[in-house]
Amino acid sequence: MIAMGELSIPKKNIFLDKQSGKDFDRPQYRRMVKKLKPNDLLYVKSIDRLGRNYEEILEQWRILTREKRIDIVVLDMPLLDTRRGKDLMGTFLSDIVLQVLSFVAENERSNIRERQAEGIAAAKDRGVRFGRPPKPLPENYSRAYQRWKAGTITGTTAAKECGMPLSTFRYKAEIYEKARQL
């Protein structure tokens, strides 16, 4: 936002998605593409802000520059400015730079996932538990469970008595049964 503000781009012309750039199925990106007209100029802070999938970045770049006929400027990589070098050599150079940067962006996404998985595994090894702590069973659960197992009440009735959804009641019943078998 700061970089776009420094270029004096009106806020109505700034499209910001708050989700991963893993693909181009992002609401603001789709909205922006629909608004673009031939000869418009698109500023992108860096290529990894555009996307993080090598093939999709190349495909979107082609759609934007060839089908939509717009110019793109990647602020942190001056070689990626389609306003300059529209001759064969300029196009060739920007295509090479785009491919290298697209590869780097996808590779970084892969590294992020790998580091995240390593971090989660290390936390689990240290005994860190993820998710909400389980709620204790209600006091009347055992009684409701026994009546449900005996067939005197339905699962829905048992779940209502315990103040929980039927799916939770059944899930807890599996755990309850396993715990009783131990």
mmCIF file of C-alpha atoms in Angstrom:
data_model
loop_
_atom_site.group_PDB
_atom_site.id
_atom_site.type_symbol
_atom_site.label_atom_id
_atom_site.label_comp_id
_atom_site.label_asym_id
_atom_site.label_seq_id
_atom_site.Cartn_x
_atom_site.Cartn_y
_atom_site.Cartn_z
ATOM 1 C CA MET A 1 0.000 0.000 0.000
ATOM 2 C CA ILE A 2 2.880 2.353 0.806
ATOM 3 C CA ALA A 3 4.534 1.739 -2.572
ATOM 4 C CA MET A 4 1.261 2.356 -4.407
ATOM 5 C CA GLY A 5 0.656 5.506 -2.345
ATOM 6 C CA GLU A 6 4.092 6.806 -3.311
ATOM 7 C CA LEU A 7 3.041 6.475 -6.962
ATOM 8 C CA SER A 8 -0.100 8.550 -6.184
ATOM 9 C CA ILE A 9 -2.395 5.748 -7.304
ATOM 10 C CA PRO A 10 -5.963 6.474 -6.166
ATOM 11 C CA LYS A 11 -7.237 3.990 -3.544
ATOM 12 C CA LYS A 12 -10.103 2.988 -5.851
ATOM 13 C CA ASN A 13 -7.485 1.673 -8.298
ATOM 14 C CA ILE A 14 -5.610 -0.424 -5.739
ATOM 15 C CA PHE A 15 -6.631 -4.069 -5.541
ATOM 16 C CA LEU A 16 -5.455 -5.909 -2.456
ATOM 17 C CA ASP A 17 -6.138 -9.562 -1.686
ATOM 18 C CA LYS A 18 -5.487 -10.713 1.858
ATOM 19 C CA GLN A 19 -5.018 -14.344 0.960
ATOM 20 C CA SER A 20 -2.164 -16.415 -0.354
ATOM 21 C CA GLY A 21 -0.841 -15.851 -3.844
ATOM 22 C CA LYS A 22 -0.729 -19.601 -4.423
ATOM 23 C CA ASP A 23 -3.200 -19.205 -7.286
ATOM 24 C CA PHE A 24 -5.130 -16.531 -9.147
ATOM 25 C CA ASP A 25 -8.537 -17.462 -7.776
ATOM 26 C CA ARG A 26 -8.591 -14.348 -5.604
ATOM 27 C CA PRO A 27 -11.590 -11.975 -5.482
ATOM 28 C CA GLN A 28 -9.704 -8.680 -5.843
ATOM 29 C CA TYR A 29 -7.442 -10.052 -8.560
ATOM 30 C CA ARG A 30 -10.461 -11.219 -10.583
ATOM 31 C CA ARG A 31 -12.157 -7.849 -10.024
ATOM 32 C CA MET A 32 -9.034 -6.010 -11.207
ATOM 33 C CA VAL A 33 -8.682 -8.121 -14.363
ATOM 34 C CA LYS A 34 -12.314 -7.392 -15.280
ATOM 35 C CA LYS A 35 -11.706 -3.632 -14.952
ATOM 36 C CA LEU A 36 -8.521 -3.560 -17.043
ATOM 37 C CA LYS A 37 -8.797 -2.097 -20.531
ATOM 38 C CA PRO A 38 -6.266 -1.973 -23.387
ATOM 39 C CA ASN A 39 -3.389 0.451 -22.735
ATOM 40 C CA ASP A 40 -3.967 0.461 -18.954
ATOM 41 C CA LEU A 41 -0.890 0.294 -16.746
ATOM 42 C CA LEU A 42 -0.654 -2.252 -13.917
ATOM 43 C CA TYR A 43 1.838 -1.718 -11.117
ATOM 44 C CA VAL A 44 2.868 -4.756 -9.079
ATOM 45 C CA LYS A 45 5.151 -4.380 -6.049
ATOM 46 C CA SER A 46 7.013 -7.621 -6.769
ATOM 47 C CA ILE A 47 6.372 -10.691 -8.881
ATOM 48 C CA ASP A 48 5.592 -12.825 -5.817
ATOM 49 C CA ARG A 49 2.806 -10.374 -4.954
ATOM 50 C CA LEU A 50 1.259 -11.240 -8.318
ATOM 51 C CA GLY A 51 1.399 -14.984 -7.681
ATOM 52 C CA ARG A 52 3.479 -17.890 -6.474
ATOM 53 C CA ASN A 53 2.805 -20.553 -9.082
ATOM 54 C CA TYR A 54 5.343 -20.595 -11.917
ATOM 55 C CA GLU A 55 3.015 -21.781 -14.682
ATOM 56 C CA GLU A 56 0.123 -19.566 -13.586
ATOM 57 C CA ILE A 57 2.274 -16.423 -13.340
ATOM 58 C CA LEU A 58 3.477 -16.957 -16.915
ATOM 59 C CA GLU A 59 -0.091 -17.630 -18.090
ATOM 60 C CA GLN A 60 -1.535 -14.570 -16.321
ATOM 61 C CA TRP A 61 1.288 -12.389 -17.635
ATOM 62 C CA ARG A 62 0.442 -13.570 -21.165
ATOM 63 C CA ILE A 63 -3.269 -12.897 -20.653
ATOM 64 C CA LEU A 64 -2.641 -9.424 -19.251
ATOM 65 C CA THR A 65 -0.050 -8.296 -21.796
ATOM 66 C CA ARG A 66 -1.271 -10.025 -24.944
ATOM 67 C CA GLU A 67 -5.026 -10.546 -24.559
ATOM 68 C CA LYS A 68 -5.866 -7.562 -22.357
ATOM 69 C CA ARG A 69 -3.091 -5.535 -24.046
ATOM 70 C CA ILE A 70 -2.021 -3.741 -20.881
ATOM 71 C CA ASP A 71 1.434 -2.757 -19.675
ATOM 72 C CA ILE A 72 2.876 -4.096 -16.434
ATOM 73 C CA VAL A 73 5.541 -2.562 -14.218
ATOM 74 C CA VAL A 74 7.082 -4.681 -11.452
ATOM 75 C CA LEU A 75 8.392 -2.059 -9.038
ATOM 76 C CA ASP A 76 11.229 -4.034 -7.468
ATOM 77 C CA MET A 77 12.470 -5.371 -10.825
ATOM 78 C CA PRO A 78 12.929 -2.568 -13.387
ATOM 79 C CA LEU A 79 13.674 -5.098 -16.145
ATOM 80 C CA LEU A 80 10.016 -6.151 -15.905
ATOM 81 C CA ASP A 81 8.481 -3.029 -17.418
ATOM 82 C CA THR A 82 6.536 -3.841 -20.563
ATOM 83 C CA ARG A 83 6.407 -0.166 -21.581
ATOM 84 C CA ARG A 84 10.086 -0.384 -22.520
ATOM 85 C CA GLY A 85 11.765 -2.691 -24.944
ATOM 86 C CA LYS A 86 8.813 -3.686 -27.084
ATOM 87 C CA ASP A 87 11.277 -4.887 -29.725
ATOM 88 C CA LEU A 88 12.346 -8.529 -30.014
ATOM 89 C CA MET A 89 15.379 -8.157 -27.704
ATOM 90 C CA GLY A 90 13.404 -6.307 -25.002
ATOM 91 C CA THR A 91 10.610 -8.890 -25.091
ATOM 92 C CA PHE A 92 13.162 -11.710 -24.945
ATOM 93 C CA LEU A 93 14.925 -10.211 -21.902
ATOM 94 C CA SER A 94 11.731 -9.514 -19.987
ATOM 95 C CA ASP A 95 10.479 -13.056 -20.733
ATOM 96 C CA ILE A 96 13.696 -14.541 -19.311
ATOM 97 C CA VAL A 97 13.546 -12.346 -16.186
ATOM 98 C CA LEU A 98 9.855 -13.179 -15.719
ATOM 99 C CA GLN A 99 10.530 -16.913 -15.944
ATOM 100 C CA VAL A 100 13.396 -16.750 -13.454
ATOM 101 C CA LEU A 101 11.406 -14.653 -10.966
ATOM 102 C CA SER A 102 8.321 -16.850 -11.357
ATOM 103 C CA PHE A 103 10.438 -19.888 -10.585
ATOM 104 C CA VAL A 104 11.895 -18.167 -7.520
ATOM 105 C CA ALA A 105 8.397 -17.182 -6.298
ATOM 106 C CA GLU A 106 7.068 -20.740 -6.589
ATOM 107 C CA ASN A 107 10.227 -22.148 -5.016
ATOM 108 C CA GLU A 108 9.811 -19.764 -2.062
ATOM 109 C CA ARG A 109 6.209 -20.909 -1.616
ATOM 110 C CA SER A 110 7.426 -24.505 -1.521
ATOM 111 C CA ASN A 111 10.095 -23.575 1.031
ATOM 112 C CA ILE A 112 7.516 -21.810 3.208
ATOM 113 C CA ARG A 113 5.316 -24.937 3.247
ATOM 114 C CA GLU A 114 8.313 -27.124 4.092
ATOM 115 C CA ARG A 115 9.446 -24.829 6.927
ATOM 116 C CA GLN A 116 5.883 -24.680 8.243
ATOM 117 C CA ALA A 117 5.610 -28.493 8.275
ATOM 118 C CA GLU A 118 8.988 -28.751 10.037
ATOM 119 C CA GLY A 119 7.870 -26.197 12.634
ATOM 120 C CA ILE A 120 4.614 -28.047 13.287
ATOM 121 C CA ALA A 121 6.435 -31.379 13.628
ATOM 122 C CA ALA A 122 8.974 -29.850 16.038
ATOM 123 C CA ALA A 123 6.174 -28.305 18.119
ATOM 124 C CA LYS A 124 4.346 -31.642 18.286
ATOM 125 C CA ASP A 125 7.579 -33.337 19.382
ATOM 126 C CA ARG A 126 7.784 -30.792 22.219
ATOM 127 C CA GLY A 127 4.240 -31.731 23.235
ATOM 128 C CA VAL A 128 2.470 -28.656 21.856
ATOM 129 C CA ARG A 129 -1.175 -29.412 21.160
ATOM 130 C CA PHE A 130 -2.983 -27.690 18.315
ATOM 131 C CA GLY A 131 -6.640 -26.748 18.147
ATOM 132 C CA ARG A 132 -9.142 -26.050 20.865
ATOM 133 C CA PRO A 133 -8.781 -27.926 24.105
ATOM 134 C CA PRO A 134 -11.438 -30.639 24.280
ATOM 135 C CA LYS A 135 -14.470 -29.867 26.424
ATOM 136 C CA PRO A 136 -15.157 -32.320 29.209
ATOM 137 C CA LEU A 137 -18.115 -34.637 28.714
ATOM 138 C CA PRO A 138 -21.301 -33.445 30.358
ATOM 139 C CA GLU A 139 -22.181 -35.170 33.649
ATOM 140 C CA ASN A 140 -25.163 -36.933 32.095
ATOM 141 C CA TYR A 141 -23.198 -38.237 29.054
ATOM 142 C CA SER A 142 -22.633 -41.741 30.436
ATOM 143 C CA ARG A 143 -26.332 -42.161 31.247
ATOM 144 C CA ALA A 144 -27.448 -40.854 27.827
ATOM 145 C CA TYR A 145 -24.835 -42.998 26.078
ATOM 146 C CA GLN A 146 -25.999 -46.168 27.868
ATOM 147 C CA ARG A 147 -29.660 -45.508 27.007
ATOM 148 C CA TRP A 148 -28.710 -44.801 23.364
ATOM 149 C CA LYS A 149 -26.639 -47.988 23.140
ATOM 150 C CA ALA A 150 -29.505 -49.985 24.686
ATOM 151 C CA GLY A 151 -31.843 -48.558 22.044
ATOM 152 C CA THR A 152 -34.232 -46.888 24.479
ATOM 153 C CA ILE A 153 -33.553 -43.418 22.999
ATOM 154 C CA THR A 154 -32.353 -42.170 19.623
ATOM 155 C CA GLY A 155 -28.971 -40.584 19.038
ATOM 156 C CA THR A 156 -30.690 -37.268 18.400
ATOM 157 C CA THR A 157 -32.451 -37.403 21.756
ATOM 158 C CA ALA A 158 -29.245 -38.408 23.551
ATOM 159 C CA ALA A 159 -27.329 -35.581 21.878
ATOM 160 C CA LYS A 160 -30.011 -33.048 22.865
ATOM 161 C CA GLU A 161 -29.945 -34.266 26.465
ATOM 162 C CA CYS A 162 -26.176 -33.692 26.499
ATOM 163 C CA GLY A 163 -26.492 -30.300 24.810
ATOM 164 C CA MET A 164 -24.385 -31.166 21.775
ATOM 165 C CA PRO A 165 -24.858 -31.791 18.054
ATOM 166 C CA LEU A 166 -25.540 -35.387 16.989
ATOM 167 C CA SER A 167 -22.212 -35.577 15.114
ATOM 168 C CA THR A 168 -20.333 -34.533 18.266
ATOM 169 C CA PHE A 169 -22.276 -37.040 20.352
ATOM 170 C CA ARG A 170 -21.321 -39.851 17.944
ATOM 171 C CA TYR A 171 -17.690 -38.700 17.778
ATOM 172 C CA LYS A 172 -17.488 -38.628 21.582
ATOM 173 C CA ALA A 173 -19.174 -42.062 21.676
ATOM 174 C CA GLU A 174 -16.325 -43.539 19.585
ATOM 175 C CA ILE A 175 -13.742 -42.068 21.949
ATOM 176 C CA TYR A 176 -15.792 -43.163 24.982
ATOM 177 C CA GLU A 177 -15.991 -46.735 23.660
ATOM 178 C CA LYS A 178 -12.244 -46.907 22.960
ATOM 179 C CA ALA A 179 -11.452 -45.524 26.419
ATOM 180 C CA ARG A 180 -13.708 -48.165 28.048
ATOM 181 C CA GLN A 181 -11.955 -50.953 26.123
ATOM 182 C CA LEU A 182 -8.548 -49.980 27.507
#
